[in-house]
CSV table of N, CA and C in Angstrom, one decimal:
chain,number,residue,atom,x,y,z
A,1,MET,N,113.4,61.1,185.1
A,1,MET,CA,112.6,61.8,186.2
A,1,MET,C,113.4,61.6,187.5
A,2,ILE,N,113.5,62.7,188.2
A,2,ILE,CA,114.1,62.6,189.5
A,2,ILE,C,113.1,62.4,190.6
A,3,ALA,N,113.4,61.4,191.5
A,3,ALA,CA,112.5,61.1,192.6
A,3,ALA,C,113.1,61.8,193.8
A,4,TYR,N,112.3,62.6,194.4
A,4,TYR,CA,112.8,63.3,195.6
A,4,TYR,C,112.2,62.6,196.8
A,5,PRO,N,113.0,62.4,197.9
A,5,PRO,CA,112.5,61.8,199.1
A,5,PRO,C,111.4,62.6,199.8
A,6,VAL,N,110.5,61.9,200.3
A,6,VAL,CA,109.3,62.5,201.0
A,6,VAL,C,109.5,62.3,202.5
A,7,ALA,N,109.5,63.4,203.2
A,7,ALA,CA,109.6,63.3,204.7
A,7,ALA,C,108.3,62.8,205.2
A,8,VAL,N,108.3,61.6,205.7
A,8,VAL,CA,107.0,61.0,206.3
A,8,VAL,C,107.3,60.5,207.7
A,9,ASN,N,106.4,60.8,208.6
A,9,ASN,CA,106.6,60.4,210.0
A,9,ASN,C,106.1,58.9,210.1
A,10,GLU,N,106.1,58.4,211.4
A,10,GLU,CA,105.8,57.0,211.6
A,10,GLU,C,104.3,56.7,211.3
A,11,GLU,N,103.4,57.7,211.3
A,11,GLU,CA,102.0,57.5,210.9
A,11,GLU,C,101.8,57.5,209.4
A,12,GLY,N,102.8,57.8,208.7
A,12,GLY,CA,102.6,57.9,207.2
A,12,GLY,C,102.1,59.2,206.7
A,13,ILE,N,102.2,60.2,207.5
A,13,ILE,CA,101.7,61.6,207.2
A,13,ILE,C,102.9,62.4,206.7
A,14,ALA,N,102.7,63.0,205.5
A,14,ALA,CA,103.8,63.8,205.0
A,14,ALA,C,104.1,65.0,205.8
A,15,ASP,N,105.3,65.6,205.6
A,15,ASP,CA,105.8,66.7,206.4
A,15,ASP,C,104.8,67.9,206.2
A,16,LEU,N,104.6,68.7,207.2
A,16,LEU,CA,103.6,69.8,207.2
A,16,LEU,C,104.0,70.8,206.1
A,17,ARG,N,105.3,71.0,205.9
A,17,ARG,CA,105.7,72.0,204.9
A,17,ARG,C,105.4,71.5,203.5
A,18,GLN,N,105.5,70.2,203.2
A,18,GLN,CA,105.1,69.7,201.9
A,18,GLN,C,103.6,69.8,201.7
A,19,ARG,N,102.8,69.6,202.7
A,19,ARG,CA,101.4,69.7,202.6
A,19,ARG,C,101.0,71.1,202.2
A,20,HIS,N,101.7,72.1,202.9
A,20,HIS,CA,101.4,73.5,202.6
A,20,HIS,C,101.7,73.8,201.2
A,21,TRP,N,102.8,73.3,200.6
A,21,TRP,CA,103.2,73.6,199.2
A,21,TRP,C,102.2,72.9,198.3
A,22,ALA,N,101.7,71.7,198.6
A,22,ALA,CA,100.7,71.1,197.8
A,22,ALA,C,99.4,71.9,197.8
A,23,ILE,N,99.0,72.3,198.9
A,23,ILE,CA,97.7,73.1,199.0
A,23,ILE,C,97.9,74.4,198.2
A,24,THR,N,99.0,75.0,198.4
A,24,THR,CA,99.3,76.3,197.7
A,24,THR,C,99.3,76.1,196.2
A,25,SER,N,99.9,75.1,195.7
A,25,SER,CA,99.9,74.9,194.3
A,25,SER,C,98.5,74.6,193.7
A,26,VAL,N,97.7,73.9,194.4
A,26,VAL,CA,96.3,73.6,194.0
A,26,VAL,C,95.5,74.9,194.0
A,27,LEU,N,95.7,75.7,195.0
A,27,LEU,CA,94.9,76.9,195.1
A,27,LEU,C,95.4,77.9,194.0
A,28,ALA,N,96.7,77.9,193.7
A,28,ALA,CA,97.2,78.8,192.6
A,28,ALA,C,96.6,78.4,191.3
A,29,GLY,N,96.5,77.1,191.1
A,29,GLY,CA,95.9,76.6,189.8
A,29,GLY,C,94.4,77.0,189.7
A,30,MET,N,93.7,77.0,190.8
A,30,MET,CA,92.3,77.4,190.8
A,30,MET,C,92.1,78.9,190.6
A,31,VAL,N,93.0,79.6,191.2
A,31,VAL,CA,93.0,81.1,191.0
A,31,VAL,C,93.2,81.4,189.5
A,32,LEU,N,94.0,80.7,188.8
A,32,LEU,CA,94.2,80.9,187.4
A,32,LEU,C,93.1,80.4,186.5
A,33,VAL,N,92.5,79.3,186.8
A,33,VAL,CA,91.4,78.7,186.0
A,33,VAL,C,90.1,79.4,186.1
A,34,VAL,N,89.7,79.8,187.3
A,34,VAL,CA,88.4,80.3,187.5
A,34,VAL,C,88.2,81.6,186.7
A,35,PRO,N,89.1,82.6,186.8
A,35,PRO,CA,88.9,83.8,185.9
A,35,PRO,C,88.9,83.5,184.4
A,36,HIS,N,89.7,82.6,184.0
A,36,HIS,CA,89.7,82.2,182.6
A,36,HIS,C,88.3,81.7,182.1
A,37,ALA,N,87.7,80.8,183.0
A,37,ALA,CA,86.4,80.3,182.6
A,37,ALA,C,85.3,81.4,182.7
A,38,SER,N,85.4,82.3,183.6
A,38,SER,CA,84.4,83.4,183.7
A,38,SER,C,84.5,84.3,182.5
A,39,ILE,N,85.8,84.6,182.1
A,39,ILE,CA,85.9,85.5,181.0
A,39,ILE,C,85.4,84.8,179.7
A,40,ALA,N,85.6,83.5,179.5
A,40,ALA,CA,85.1,82.8,178.4
A,40,ALA,C,83.6,82.8,178.4
A,41,ASN,N,82.9,82.7,179.5
A,41,ASN,CA,81.5,82.7,179.6
A,41,ASN,C,80.9,84.1,179.3
A,42,ILE,N,81.6,85.1,179.8
A,42,ILE,CA,81.1,86.5,179.5
A,42,ILE,C,81.2,86.8,178.1
A,43,ALA,N,82.2,86.3,177.4
A,43,ALA,CA,82.5,86.6,176.0
A,43,ALA,C,81.6,85.7,175.1
A,44,LEU,N,80.8,84.8,175.6
A,44,LEU,CA,80.0,83.9,174.8
A,44,LEU,C,79.1,84.6,173.8
A,45,PRO,N,78.3,85.6,174.1
A,45,PRO,CA,77.5,86.2,173.0
A,45,PRO,C,78.3,86.9,171.9
A,46,THR,N,79.5,87.5,172.3
A,46,THR,CA,80.3,88.1,171.3
A,46,THR,C,80.9,87.0,170.4
A,47,ILE,N,81.3,85.9,170.9
A,47,ILE,CA,81.9,84.8,170.1
A,47,ILE,C,80.8,84.3,169.2
A,48,ALA,N,79.6,84.2,169.6
A,48,ALA,CA,78.5,83.7,168.8
A,48,ALA,C,78.2,84.6,167.6
A,49,THR,N,78.2,85.9,167.9
A,49,THR,CA,77.9,86.8,166.8
A,49,THR,C,79.1,86.9,165.8
A,50,SER,N,80.3,86.8,166.3
A,50,SER,CA,81.5,86.9,165.5
A,50,SER,C,81.6,85.7,164.5
A,51,LEU,N,81.3,84.5,165.1
A,51,LEU,CA,81.4,83.3,164.3
A,51,LEU,C,80.1,83.0,163.5
A,52,LYS,N,79.0,83.8,163.7
A,52,LYS,CA,77.7,83.7,163.1
A,52,LYS,C,77.2,82.2,163.2
A,53,VAL,N,77.2,81.8,164.4
A,53,VAL,CA,76.7,80.4,164.7
A,53,VAL,C,75.6,80.5,165.9
A,54,ASN,N,74.9,79.5,166.0
A,54,ASN,CA,73.9,79.5,167.1
A,54,ASN,C,74.5,79.3,168.4
A,55,PRO,N,73.9,79.8,169.5
A,55,PRO,CA,74.5,79.7,170.8
A,55,PRO,C,74.9,78.3,171.3
A,56,ALA,N,74.1,77.3,170.8
A,56,ALA,CA,74.4,75.9,171.3
A,56,ALA,C,75.8,75.5,170.8
A,57,SER,N,76.2,75.9,169.6
A,57,SER,CA,77.5,75.5,169.0
A,57,SER,C,78.6,76.2,169.8
A,58,VAL,N,78.4,77.4,170.2
A,58,VAL,CA,79.4,78.2,170.9
A,58,VAL,C,79.6,77.6,172.3
A,59,VAL,N,78.5,77.1,172.9
A,59,VAL,CA,78.6,76.5,174.3
A,59,VAL,C,79.5,75.3,174.2
A,60,GLN,N,79.4,74.5,173.1
A,60,GLN,CA,80.3,73.4,173.0
A,60,GLN,C,81.8,73.8,172.9
A,61,VAL,N,82.0,74.9,172.2
A,61,VAL,CA,83.4,75.4,172.1
A,61,VAL,C,83.9,75.9,173.5
A,62,ILE,N,83.1,76.6,174.2
A,62,ILE,CA,83.4,77.0,175.6
A,62,ILE,C,83.6,75.8,176.5
A,63,THR,N,82.8,74.8,176.4
A,63,THR,CA,83.0,73.6,177.2
A,63,THR,C,84.3,72.9,176.9
A,64,ALA,N,84.7,72.8,175.6
A,64,ALA,CA,86.0,72.2,175.3
A,64,ALA,C,87.1,73.1,175.8
A,65,TYR,N,87.0,74.4,175.8
A,65,TYR,CA,88.0,75.3,176.3
A,65,TYR,C,88.2,75.1,177.8
A,66,GLN,N,87.1,75.0,178.5
A,66,GLN,CA,87.1,74.8,180.0
A,66,GLN,C,87.7,73.4,180.3
A,67,LEU,N,87.4,72.4,179.6
A,67,LEU,CA,88.0,71.1,179.8
A,67,LEU,C,89.5,71.1,179.6
A,68,GLY,N,89.9,71.9,178.6
A,68,GLY,CA,91.3,72.1,178.4
A,68,GLY,C,92.0,72.8,179.6
A,69,LEU,N,91.3,73.8,180.1
A,69,LEU,CA,91.9,74.5,181.3
A,69,LEU,C,92.0,73.5,182.5
A,70,VAL,N,91.0,72.7,182.7
A,70,VAL,CA,90.9,71.8,183.9
A,70,VAL,C,92.0,70.8,183.8
A,71,MET,N,92.2,70.3,182.6
A,71,MET,CA,93.3,69.2,182.4
A,71,MET,C,94.6,69.8,182.6
């Protein structure tokens, strides 16, 4: 693993440019995860009828899917 030097001033605060990239990457991840979770929740009734299971079982599948997205 390559360790890149971090530009830190005397107060221990990272460079403003690095903070902007960090915030941008977190927001980009959120932009990708939120629609995926919404689509899965909208498809919940269709998934339940296709798999011929009760809604409680499908909710567990969706919860596992969303946990995977979050991780």
